[in-house]
């Protein structure tokens, strides 16, 4: 019996790309595309997300929404927002990005300009395969306070401090809930369905918050 593994994403690397060339490519490719780009130090990575990648991304987005509801936090979902800084000559498009603490500052924005607007408060990267560009350095340089990485089985949480990310056990935004349990709920969707699992996740979040307030 031959076992086949469905890829979650593909990655293509282009080297020796100038910043101006990258900006031209970005403009010509437009917004109506499935590819996501990352640029650092002349290296351009083009990520094409496939079904497993996108399903995990969308599920985590739902769970982040539930968390914000239960914590009473506003949220602006910015999706794969193109984060560029001309002064740094770095850019990335996360799988998902969220304004939470700074939501009020960008609530009415149709376009984000990092020259005047804050970066997202939280970004997510789904990485079933090893990235060729270290996005943590890009997000740290841009100043994203919280960075999540999901590799298909483990969710890692990073907090920005002194210009670098440190892995932490608890999300700074959702401290009362063990968000590293999210992969368990992603797996449960395959047995119980997405809506049933979302309801179970909400009940679990409520329980976690209630337990934390009693301590």
mmCIF file of C-alpha atoms in Angstrom:
data_model
loop_
_atom_site.group_PDB
_atom_site.id
_atom_site.type_symbol
_atom_site.label_atom_id
_atom_site.label_comp_id
_atom_site.label_asym_id
_atom_site.label_seq_id
_atom_site.Cartn_x
_atom_site.Cartn_y
_atom_site.Cartn_z
ATOM 1 C CA UNK A 1 0.000 0.000 0.000
ATOM 2 C CA UNK A 2 1.282 3.422 -0.957
ATOM 3 C CA UNK A 3 0.530 6.215 1.501
ATOM 4 C CA UNK A 4 0.254 9.699 0.057
ATOM 5 C CA UNK A 5 0.474 12.858 2.102
ATOM 6 C CA UNK A 6 -1.464 15.900 0.965
ATOM 7 C CA UNK A 7 0.804 18.965 1.091
ATOM 8 C CA UNK A 8 -0.453 21.860 3.174
ATOM 9 C CA UNK A 9 1.414 24.583 1.287
ATOM 10 C CA UNK A 10 4.119 25.177 -1.269
ATOM 11 C CA UNK A 11 7.047 27.576 -0.928
ATOM 12 C CA UNK A 12 9.044 29.189 -3.724
ATOM 13 C CA UNK A 13 12.219 31.198 -3.149
ATOM 14 C CA UNK A 14 13.598 33.971 -5.367
ATOM 15 C CA UNK A 15 17.032 35.346 -4.498
ATOM 16 C CA UNK A 16 18.776 38.638 -5.225
ATOM 17 C CA UNK A 17 15.529 40.580 -5.477
ATOM 18 C CA UNK A 18 15.885 44.296 -4.804
ATOM 19 C CA UNK A 19 13.365 46.075 -2.617
ATOM 20 C CA UNK A 20 12.144 48.142 -5.566
ATOM 21 C CA UNK A 21 11.693 44.989 -7.658
ATOM 22 C CA UNK A 22 9.716 43.442 -4.830
ATOM 23 C CA UNK A 23 7.483 46.505 -4.543
ATOM 24 C CA UNK A 24 6.879 46.403 -8.306
ATOM 25 C CA UNK A 25 5.997 42.699 -8.157
ATOM 26 C CA UNK A 26 3.678 43.348 -5.241
ATOM 27 C CA UNK A 27 1.829 46.037 -7.171
ATOM 28 C CA UNK A 28 1.574 43.953 -10.347
ATOM 29 C CA UNK A 29 0.345 40.831 -8.536
ATOM 30 C CA UNK A 30 -2.457 42.822 -6.918
ATOM 31 C CA UNK A 31 -4.640 41.862 -3.978
ATOM 32 C CA UNK A 32 -6.799 39.228 -5.678
ATOM 33 C CA UNK A 33 -4.385 36.351 -5.259
ATOM 34 C CA UNK A 34 -3.934 33.312 -3.052
ATOM 35 C CA UNK A 35 -0.166 33.600 -2.722
ATOM 36 C CA UNK A 36 1.380 35.234 0.332
ATOM 37 C CA UNK A 37 4.729 36.974 0.206
ATOM 38 C CA UNK A 38 7.594 37.562 2.588
ATOM 39 C CA UNK A 39 10.680 39.642 1.835
ATOM 40 C CA UNK A 40 13.887 40.061 3.811
ATOM 41 C CA UNK A 41 17.439 40.917 2.793
ATOM 42 C CA UNK A 42 16.969 40.303 -0.931
ATOM 43 C CA UNK A 43 15.111 36.998 -0.460
ATOM 44 C CA UNK A 44 11.499 36.719 -1.610
ATOM 45 C CA UNK A 45 9.432 33.773 -0.429
ATOM 46 C CA UNK A 46 6.133 33.014 -2.180
ATOM 47 C CA UNK A 47 3.802 30.818 -0.136
ATOM 48 C CA UNK A 48 0.818 29.118 -1.738
ATOM 49 C CA UNK A 49 -1.539 27.829 0.982
ATOM 50 C CA UNK A 50 -3.444 24.632 0.241
ATOM 51 C CA UNK A 51 -6.483 23.098 1.946
ATOM 52 C CA UNK A 52 -4.941 21.873 5.265
ATOM 53 C CA UNK A 53 -3.136 25.183 5.698
ATOM 54 C CA UNK A 54 -6.197 27.328 5.014
ATOM 55 C CA UNK A 55 -8.525 25.175 7.119
ATOM 56 C CA UNK A 56 -6.236 25.536 10.156
ATOM 57 C CA UNK A 57 -5.922 29.268 9.540
ATOM 58 C CA UNK A 58 -9.690 29.766 9.333
ATOM 59 C CA UNK A 59 -10.365 27.671 12.419
ATOM 60 C CA UNK A 60 -7.856 29.596 14.510
ATOM 61 C CA UNK A 61 -9.444 32.809 13.280
ATOM 62 C CA UNK A 62 -12.821 31.574 14.547
ATOM 63 C CA UNK A 63 -11.290 30.663 17.905
ATOM 64 C CA UNK A 64 -9.603 34.069 18.219
ATOM 65 C CA UNK A 65 -12.999 35.661 17.587
ATOM 66 C CA UNK A 66 -14.553 33.548 20.342
ATOM 67 C CA UNK A 67 -11.757 34.509 22.720
ATOM 68 C CA UNK A 68 -12.291 38.211 22.043
ATOM 69 C CA UNK A 69 -16.033 37.846 22.615
ATOM 70 C CA UNK A 70 -15.600 36.042 25.909
ATOM 71 C CA UNK A 71 -12.945 38.484 27.118
ATOM 72 C CA UNK A 72 -15.112 41.435 26.073
ATOM 73 C CA UNK A 73 -12.499 42.700 23.622
ATOM 74 C CA UNK A 74 -13.119 44.466 20.318
ATOM 75 C CA UNK A 75 -11.355 43.077 17.253
ATOM 76 C CA UNK A 76 -10.566 44.154 13.724
ATOM 77 C CA UNK A 77 -9.659 41.216 11.525
ATOM 78 C CA UNK A 78 -7.019 42.308 9.031
ATOM 79 C CA UNK A 79 -6.454 38.922 7.342
ATOM 80 C CA UNK A 80 -3.315 38.588 5.216
ATOM 81 C CA UNK A 81 -2.574 42.271 5.525
ATOM 82 C CA UNK A 82 0.542 43.259 3.568
ATOM 83 C CA UNK A 83 2.924 44.612 6.193
ATOM 84 C CA UNK A 84 5.677 46.651 4.560
ATOM 85 C CA UNK A 85 8.229 49.116 5.876
ATOM 86 C CA UNK A 86 10.272 50.988 3.284
ATOM 87 C CA UNK A 87 12.741 52.142 5.913
ATOM 88 C CA UNK A 88 13.433 48.530 6.919
ATOM 89 C CA UNK A 89 13.107 47.011 3.427
ATOM 90 C CA UNK A 90 11.179 44.149 4.959
ATOM 91 C CA UNK A 91 7.682 42.865 4.295
ATOM 92 C CA UNK A 92 5.397 39.976 5.118
ATOM 93 C CA UNK A 93 1.819 38.828 4.663
ATOM 94 C CA UNK A 94 0.716 36.751 7.681
ATOM 95 C CA UNK A 95 -1.968 34.111 7.412
ATOM 96 C CA UNK A 96 -4.100 36.174 9.770
ATOM 97 C CA UNK A 97 -3.636 39.428 11.637
ATOM 98 C CA UNK A 98 -5.703 41.117 14.300
ATOM 99 C CA UNK A 99 -6.045 44.519 15.874
ATOM 100 C CA UNK A 100 -7.262 44.076 19.442
ATOM 101 C CA UNK A 101 -5.575 46.461 21.887
ATOM 102 C CA UNK A 102 -5.203 49.063 19.115
ATOM 103 C CA UNK A 103 -8.514 48.279 17.406
ATOM 104 C CA UNK A 104 -9.972 51.718 18.097
ATOM 105 C CA UNK A 105 -7.041 53.393 16.333
ATOM 106 C CA UNK A 106 -7.725 51.593 13.030
ATOM 107 C CA UNK A 107 -11.440 50.856 13.303
ATOM 108 C CA UNK A 108 -12.386 53.060 10.342
ATOM 109 C CA UNK A 109 -9.285 52.385 8.251
ATOM 110 C CA UNK A 110 -9.755 50.940 4.773
ATOM 111 C CA UNK A 111 -5.986 50.792 4.289
ATOM 112 C CA UNK A 112 -3.207 50.417 6.832
ATOM 113 C CA UNK A 113 -0.040 52.502 6.487
ATOM 114 C CA UNK A 114 2.610 51.386 8.958
ATOM 115 C CA UNK A 115 4.293 54.768 8.615
ATOM 116 C CA UNK A 116 1.441 56.257 10.624
ATOM 117 C CA UNK A 117 -0.653 53.319 11.872
ATOM 118 C CA UNK A 118 0.315 50.747 14.508
ATOM 119 C CA UNK A 119 1.078 47.196 13.382
ATOM 120 C CA UNK A 120 -1.414 44.431 14.217
ATOM 121 C CA UNK A 121 -1.456 43.386 17.858
ATOM 122 C CA UNK A 122 -1.393 39.690 16.945
ATOM 123 C CA UNK A 123 -0.302 37.821 13.829
ATOM 124 C CA UNK A 124 -0.593 34.124 12.992
ATOM 125 C CA UNK A 125 1.604 32.012 10.751
ATOM 126 C CA UNK A 126 0.544 28.488 9.780
ATOM 127 C CA UNK A 127 3.735 26.623 8.912
ATOM 128 C CA UNK A 128 3.319 22.981 8.022
ATOM 129 C CA UNK A 129 6.643 23.227 6.176
ATOM 130 C CA UNK A 130 9.783 25.067 7.231
ATOM 131 C CA UNK A 131 9.802 28.733 6.142
ATOM 132 C CA UNK A 132 12.699 29.917 4.034
ATOM 133 C CA UNK A 133 12.397 33.477 5.359
ATOM 134 C CA UNK A 134 12.458 34.038 9.127
ATOM 135 C CA UNK A 135 9.249 35.968 9.599
ATOM 136 C CA UNK A 136 9.844 36.407 13.315
ATOM 137 C CA UNK A 137 12.614 38.887 12.483
ATOM 138 C CA UNK A 138 10.289 40.778 10.152
ATOM 139 C CA UNK A 139 7.453 41.009 12.661
ATOM 140 C CA UNK A 140 9.851 41.951 15.454
ATOM 141 C CA UNK A 141 11.327 44.763 13.336
ATOM 142 C CA UNK A 142 7.829 45.987 12.467
ATOM 143 C CA UNK A 143 6.866 45.872 16.138
ATOM 144 C CA UNK A 144 4.086 43.252 16.272
ATOM 145 C CA UNK A 145 3.586 42.600 20.021
ATOM 146 C CA UNK A 146 2.343 38.991 19.818
ATOM 147 C CA UNK A 147 3.168 36.276 17.278
ATOM 148 C CA UNK A 148 1.561 32.813 16.985
ATOM 149 C CA UNK A 149 3.036 29.913 15.011
ATOM 150 C CA UNK A 150 1.076 26.732 14.257
ATOM 151 C CA UNK A 151 2.838 23.792 12.595
ATOM 152 C CA UNK A 152 -0.108 21.417 12.299
ATOM 153 C CA UNK A 153 0.233 19.972 15.779
ATOM 154 C CA UNK A 154 1.695 22.606 18.139
ATOM 155 C CA UNK A 155 0.784 26.245 18.663
ATOM 156 C CA UNK A 156 3.670 28.378 19.899
ATOM 157 C CA UNK A 157 3.212 31.815 21.428
ATOM 158 C CA UNK A 158 5.824 34.580 21.244
ATOM 159 C CA UNK A 159 5.902 37.955 22.984
ATOM 160 C CA UNK A 160 7.945 40.895 21.768
ATOM 161 C CA UNK A 161 10.434 42.472 24.154
ATOM 162 C CA UNK A 162 13.567 44.531 23.506
ATOM 163 C CA UNK A 163 13.184 44.005 19.764
ATOM 164 C CA UNK A 164 13.116 40.192 19.938
ATOM 165 C CA UNK A 165 10.528 37.477 20.443
ATOM 166 C CA UNK A 166 10.568 35.211 23.465
ATOM 167 C CA UNK A 167 8.455 32.071 23.518
ATOM 168 C CA UNK A 168 5.952 32.171 26.367
ATOM 169 C CA UNK A 169 3.469 29.672 27.748
ATOM 170 C CA UNK A 170 0.602 32.149 28.078
ATOM 171 C CA UNK A 171 -0.802 34.580 25.534
ATOM 172 C CA UNK A 172 -0.358 38.192 26.710
ATOM 173 C CA UNK A 173 -3.761 39.005 25.199
ATOM 174 C CA UNK A 174 -5.700 36.021 26.565
ATOM 175 C CA UNK A 175 -3.758 35.290 29.749
ATOM 176 C CA UNK A 176 -6.592 33.475 31.547
ATOM 177 C CA UNK A 177 -6.926 30.826 28.821
ATOM 178 C CA UNK A 178 -4.387 28.197 27.794
ATOM 179 C CA UNK A 179 -4.527 28.978 24.078
ATOM 180 C CA UNK A 180 -1.870 26.344 23.412
ATOM 181 C CA UNK A 181 -4.785 23.882 23.700
ATOM 182 C CA UNK A 182 -6.229 25.213 20.421
ATOM 183 C CA UNK A 183 -4.657 22.383 18.333
ATOM 184 C CA UNK A 184 -6.771 19.895 20.304
ATOM 185 C CA UNK A 185 -9.910 21.672 19.149
ATOM 186 C CA UNK A 186 -8.657 21.797 15.557
ATOM 187 C CA UNK A 187 -8.380 17.999 15.670
ATOM 188 C CA UNK A 188 -11.839 17.707 17.205
ATOM 189 C CA UNK A 189 -13.391 19.459 14.193
ATOM 190 C CA UNK A 190 -12.450 16.424 12.111
ATOM 191 C CA UNK A 191 -14.643 14.219 14.304
ATOM 192 C CA UNK A 192 -17.386 16.511 15.536
ATOM 193 C CA UNK A 193 -17.619 19.248 12.902
ATOM 194 C CA UNK A 194 -16.678 22.895 13.064
ATOM 195 C CA UNK A 195 -19.845 24.316 14.613
ATOM 196 C CA UNK A 196 -20.057 21.710 17.366
ATOM 197 C CA UNK A 197 -16.373 22.176 18.146
ATOM 198 C CA UNK A 198 -16.740 25.961 18.206
ATOM 199 C CA UNK A 199 -19.515 25.607 20.780
ATOM 200 C CA UNK A 200 -17.310 23.263 22.805
ATOM 201 C CA UNK A 201 -14.421 25.709 22.541
ATOM 202 C CA UNK A 202 -16.602 28.575 23.774
ATOM 203 C CA UNK A 203 -17.780 26.542 26.758
ATOM 204 C CA UNK A 204 -14.174 25.628 27.563
ATOM 205 C CA UNK A 205 -13.066 29.267 27.336
ATOM 206 C CA UNK A 206 -15.880 30.325 29.686
ATOM 207 C CA UNK A 207 -14.771 27.659 32.148
ATOM 208 C CA UNK A 208 -11.140 28.745 31.938
ATOM 209 C CA UNK A 209 -12.038 32.400 32.559
ATOM 210 C CA UNK A 210 -14.317 31.491 35.467
ATOM 211 C CA UNK A 211 -11.602 29.358 37.043
ATOM 212 C CA UNK A 212 -9.055 32.160 36.757
ATOM 213 C CA UNK A 213 -11.325 34.677 38.499
ATOM 214 C CA UNK A 214 -11.703 32.340 41.498
ATOM 215 C CA UNK A 215 -7.976 32.127 42.072
#
